[in-house]
């Protein structure tokens, strides 16, 4: 089984995260940031990854450390669970509509971090989630998981729909990329 458990404790956050890449999309999420919990649940469901996350963060300051550090922990778990990456599809692409919004996410578990984020959000917050931290979350994942992550909201009006479409598209792209398709390392270089 391709599983990982990450415990990450700093002066700002205390995180316990467990995932199973070959799960059924079951989740148990508690970060103290309601809208973020909703997004992580959507990611888990659409990726098919079983995910448990608890985070006690310095929310009296704001949600930045919680969101960023959960991204780092999730990325570390993805990388650990993928192991040597032999047999995985490696690439994933997903377009997800949500009402008037269309999001596109394209990823490559290449071993090289690169992050492109073309998202225009108008609101400062969704619930207690600062919308600027959505970008920080995904940037943390790209860097820590050493993956190319290209994200765009192609059009839309409602910021809730934009962010939710991004998380769902990310989940579906990850699902495609981590799928085991053969017994080869997916690189002509012989290393990822």
Coordinates of C-alpha atoms in Angstrom, one line a residue:
X1 CA 0.0 0.0 0.0
X2 CA 1.2 3.5 -0.9
X3 CA 0.7 5.2 2.4
X4 CA 2.4 7.9 4.4
X5 CA 2.1 9.5 7.8
X6 CA 3.6 12.9 8.5
X7 CA 3.9 14.6 11.9
X8 CA 5.0 18.2 11.6
X9 CA 5.4 20.4 14.7
X10 CA 6.7 23.9 14.8
X11 CA 6.1 26.9 17.2
X12 CA 3.2 27.9 14.8
X13 CA 1.5 24.5 14.0
X14 CA 1.1 21.0 15.1
X15 CA 0.0 18.7 12.3
X16 CA -0.7 15.0 12.0
X17 CA -1.5 13.9 8.5
X18 CA -2.0 10.4 7.0
X19 CA -2.8 9.5 3.5
X20 CA -3.4 6.4 1.3
X21 CA -2.9 6.9 -2.4
X22 CA -4.9 3.8 -3.1
X23 CA -7.9 4.7 -1.0
X24 CA -11.5 5.5 -1.8
X25 CA -11.6 9.2 -1.1
X26 CA -12.5 9.0 2.6
X27 CA -11.4 11.9 4.8
X28 CA -11.4 13.2 8.3
X29 CA -10.2 16.8 8.3
X30 CA -9.9 19.3 11.2
X31 CA -7.6 22.3 10.7
X32 CA -9.8 24.9 12.5
X33 CA -10.4 26.7 9.2
X34 CA -13.8 25.6 8.0
X35 CA -13.6 26.5 4.3
X36 CA -10.1 25.0 4.1
X37 CA -11.5 21.8 5.7
X38 CA -14.2 21.8 3.0
X39 CA -11.6 22.2 0.3
X40 CA -9.3 19.4 1.6
X41 CA -12.4 17.1 1.8
X42 CA -13.1 17.9 -1.8
X43 CA -9.5 17.2 -2.8
X44 CA -9.6 13.8 -1.0
X45 CA -12.9 12.8 -2.6
X46 CA -11.9 13.7 -6.1
X47 CA -8.4 12.3 -5.9
X48 CA -9.6 9.0 -4.4
X49 CA -6.9 9.5 -1.7
X50 CA -7.9 8.6 1.9
X51 CA -6.8 11.6 4.0
X52 CA -6.8 12.4 7.7
X53 CA -5.5 15.8 8.8
X54 CA -5.5 17.4 12.2
X55 CA -3.9 20.8 12.7
X56 CA -3.6 23.0 15.7
X57 CA -2.3 26.3 14.4
X58 CA -1.9 29.8 15.7
X59 CA -5.2 30.9 14.3
X60 CA -5.2 33.8 16.8
X61 CA -2.6 35.3 14.5
X62 CA -4.3 34.3 11.2
X63 CA -4.7 31.2 9.0
X64 CA -1.5 31.6 7.0
X65 CA 0.7 29.2 9.0
X66 CA -2.0 26.6 9.2
X67 CA -2.7 26.6 5.5
X68 CA 0.9 26.7 4.3
X69 CA 2.1 24.1 6.8
X70 CA -0.7 21.7 5.9
X71 CA 0.4 22.1 2.3
X72 CA 3.9 21.2 3.2
X73 CA 2.8 18.1 5.2
X74 CA 0.5 17.0 2.4
X75 CA 3.3 17.4 -0.2
X76 CA 5.7 15.5 2.0
X77 CA 3.2 12.7 2.4
X78 CA 2.6 12.5 -1.4
X79 CA 6.3 12.3 -2.1
X80 CA 6.8 9.6 0.6
X81 CA 3.9 7.5 -0.6
X82 CA 5.0 7.7 -4.2
X83 CA 8.4 6.2 -3.3
X84 CA 10.6 5.7 -6.3
X85 CA 7.6 6.6 -8.7
X86 CA 8.1 3.4 -10.7
X87 CA 5.0 2.6 -12.7
X88 CA 3.1 5.8 -12.0
X89 CA 1.4 7.8 -14.9
X90 CA 3.4 10.8 -13.7
X91 CA 1.3 13.4 -15.5
X92 CA -2.2 14.6 -14.7
X93 CA -4.6 17.0 -16.3
X94 CA -8.1 18.1 -15.2
X95 CA -10.6 20.6 -16.2
X96 CA -13.4 21.1 -13.7
X97 CA -16.4 23.3 -14.1
X98 CA -18.3 24.7 -11.2
X99 CA -21.4 26.6 -12.3
X100 CA -20.0 29.6 -14.2
X101 CA -16.4 28.8 -13.4
X102 CA -13.9 26.6 -15.3
X103 CA -10.6 25.6 -13.7
X104 CA -7.6 23.8 -15.2
X105 CA -4.9 22.0 -13.4
X106 CA -1.9 20.2 -15.0
X107 CA 0.8 18.4 -13.0
X108 CA 4.0 16.5 -13.4
X109 CA 5.7 14.6 -10.6
X110 CA 9.0 15.4 -12.3
X111 CA 11.2 15.9 -9.3
X112 CA 11.5 19.6 -10.3
X113 CA 9.3 22.2 -8.6
X114 CA 7.7 24.7 -10.8
X115 CA 4.5 26.6 -10.0
X116 CA 2.3 28.7 -12.2
X117 CA -0.9 30.2 -10.7
X118 CA -3.2 32.2 -12.9
X119 CA -6.1 32.9 -10.6
X120 CA -7.9 36.2 -10.0
X121 CA -9.8 36.3 -6.7
X122 CA -11.8 39.4 -5.8
X123 CA -12.7 38.6 -2.1
X124 CA -10.2 38.8 0.8
X125 CA -11.8 35.8 2.6
X126 CA -14.0 32.8 2.1
X127 CA -15.2 32.0 5.6
X128 CA -12.1 32.3 7.7
X129 CA -9.8 31.4 4.9
X130 CA -7.7 34.3 3.6
X131 CA -7.9 33.9 -0.2
X132 CA -4.3 34.8 -0.7
X133 CA -3.4 31.7 1.2
X134 CA -4.8 29.5 -1.5
X135 CA -1.8 30.4 -3.6
X136 CA 0.5 29.8 -0.7
X137 CA -1.0 26.3 -0.1
X138 CA -0.4 25.2 -3.7
X139 CA 3.0 26.8 -3.9
X140 CA 4.0 24.8 -0.8
X141 CA 2.8 21.6 -2.4
X142 CA 4.7 22.2 -5.6
X143 CA 7.9 23.0 -3.8
X144 CA 7.8 20.3 -1.2
X145 CA 6.5 17.5 -3.6
X146 CA 9.0 18.6 -6.2
X147 CA 6.3 18.8 -8.9
X148 CA 5.3 21.0 -11.8
X149 CA 1.9 22.5 -10.9
X150 CA 0.1 24.7 -13.3
X151 CA -3.2 26.1 -12.2
X152 CA -5.6 28.5 -13.9
X153 CA -9.1 29.7 -13.5
X154 CA -10.0 30.2 -17.2
X155 CA -13.2 32.2 -16.3
X156 CA -15.7 32.7 -13.6
X157 CA -17.3 35.2 -11.3
X158 CA -17.8 33.6 -7.9
X159 CA -14.6 33.2 -5.7
X160 CA -16.1 30.2 -3.8
X161 CA -16.6 28.5 -7.1
X162 CA -13.1 29.4 -8.4
X163 CA -11.3 28.0 -5.3
X164 CA -13.5 24.9 -5.1
X165 CA -13.0 24.1 -8.8
X166 CA -9.2 24.5 -8.3
X167 CA -9.2 22.0 -5.4
X168 CA -11.4 19.5 -7.2
X169 CA -9.3 19.8 -10.4
X170 CA -6.1 19.4 -8.4
X171 CA -7.5 16.2 -6.8
X172 CA -8.5 14.8 -10.2
X173 CA -5.1 15.6 -11.7
X174 CA -3.3 14.0 -8.8
X175 CA -5.5 10.9 -9.2
X176 CA -4.5 10.6 -12.8
X177 CA -0.8 11.2 -12.1
X178 CA -0.4 8.7 -9.2
X179 CA -2.2 5.9 -11.0
X180 CA 0.0 2.9 -11.5
X181 CA 0.0 2.1 -15.3
X182 CA 3.0 -0.2 -15.8
X183 CA 6.3 -1.3 -14.2
X184 CA 8.6 1.3 -15.8
X185 CA 10.0 4.6 -14.4
X186 CA 8.1 7.2 -16.4
X187 CA 11.3 9.0 -17.6
X188 CA 13.7 8.6 -20.5
X189 CA 16.4 9.9 -18.2
X190 CA 16.0 6.9 -15.9
X191 CA 15.5 9.1 -12.9
X192 CA 12.8 11.4 -11.5

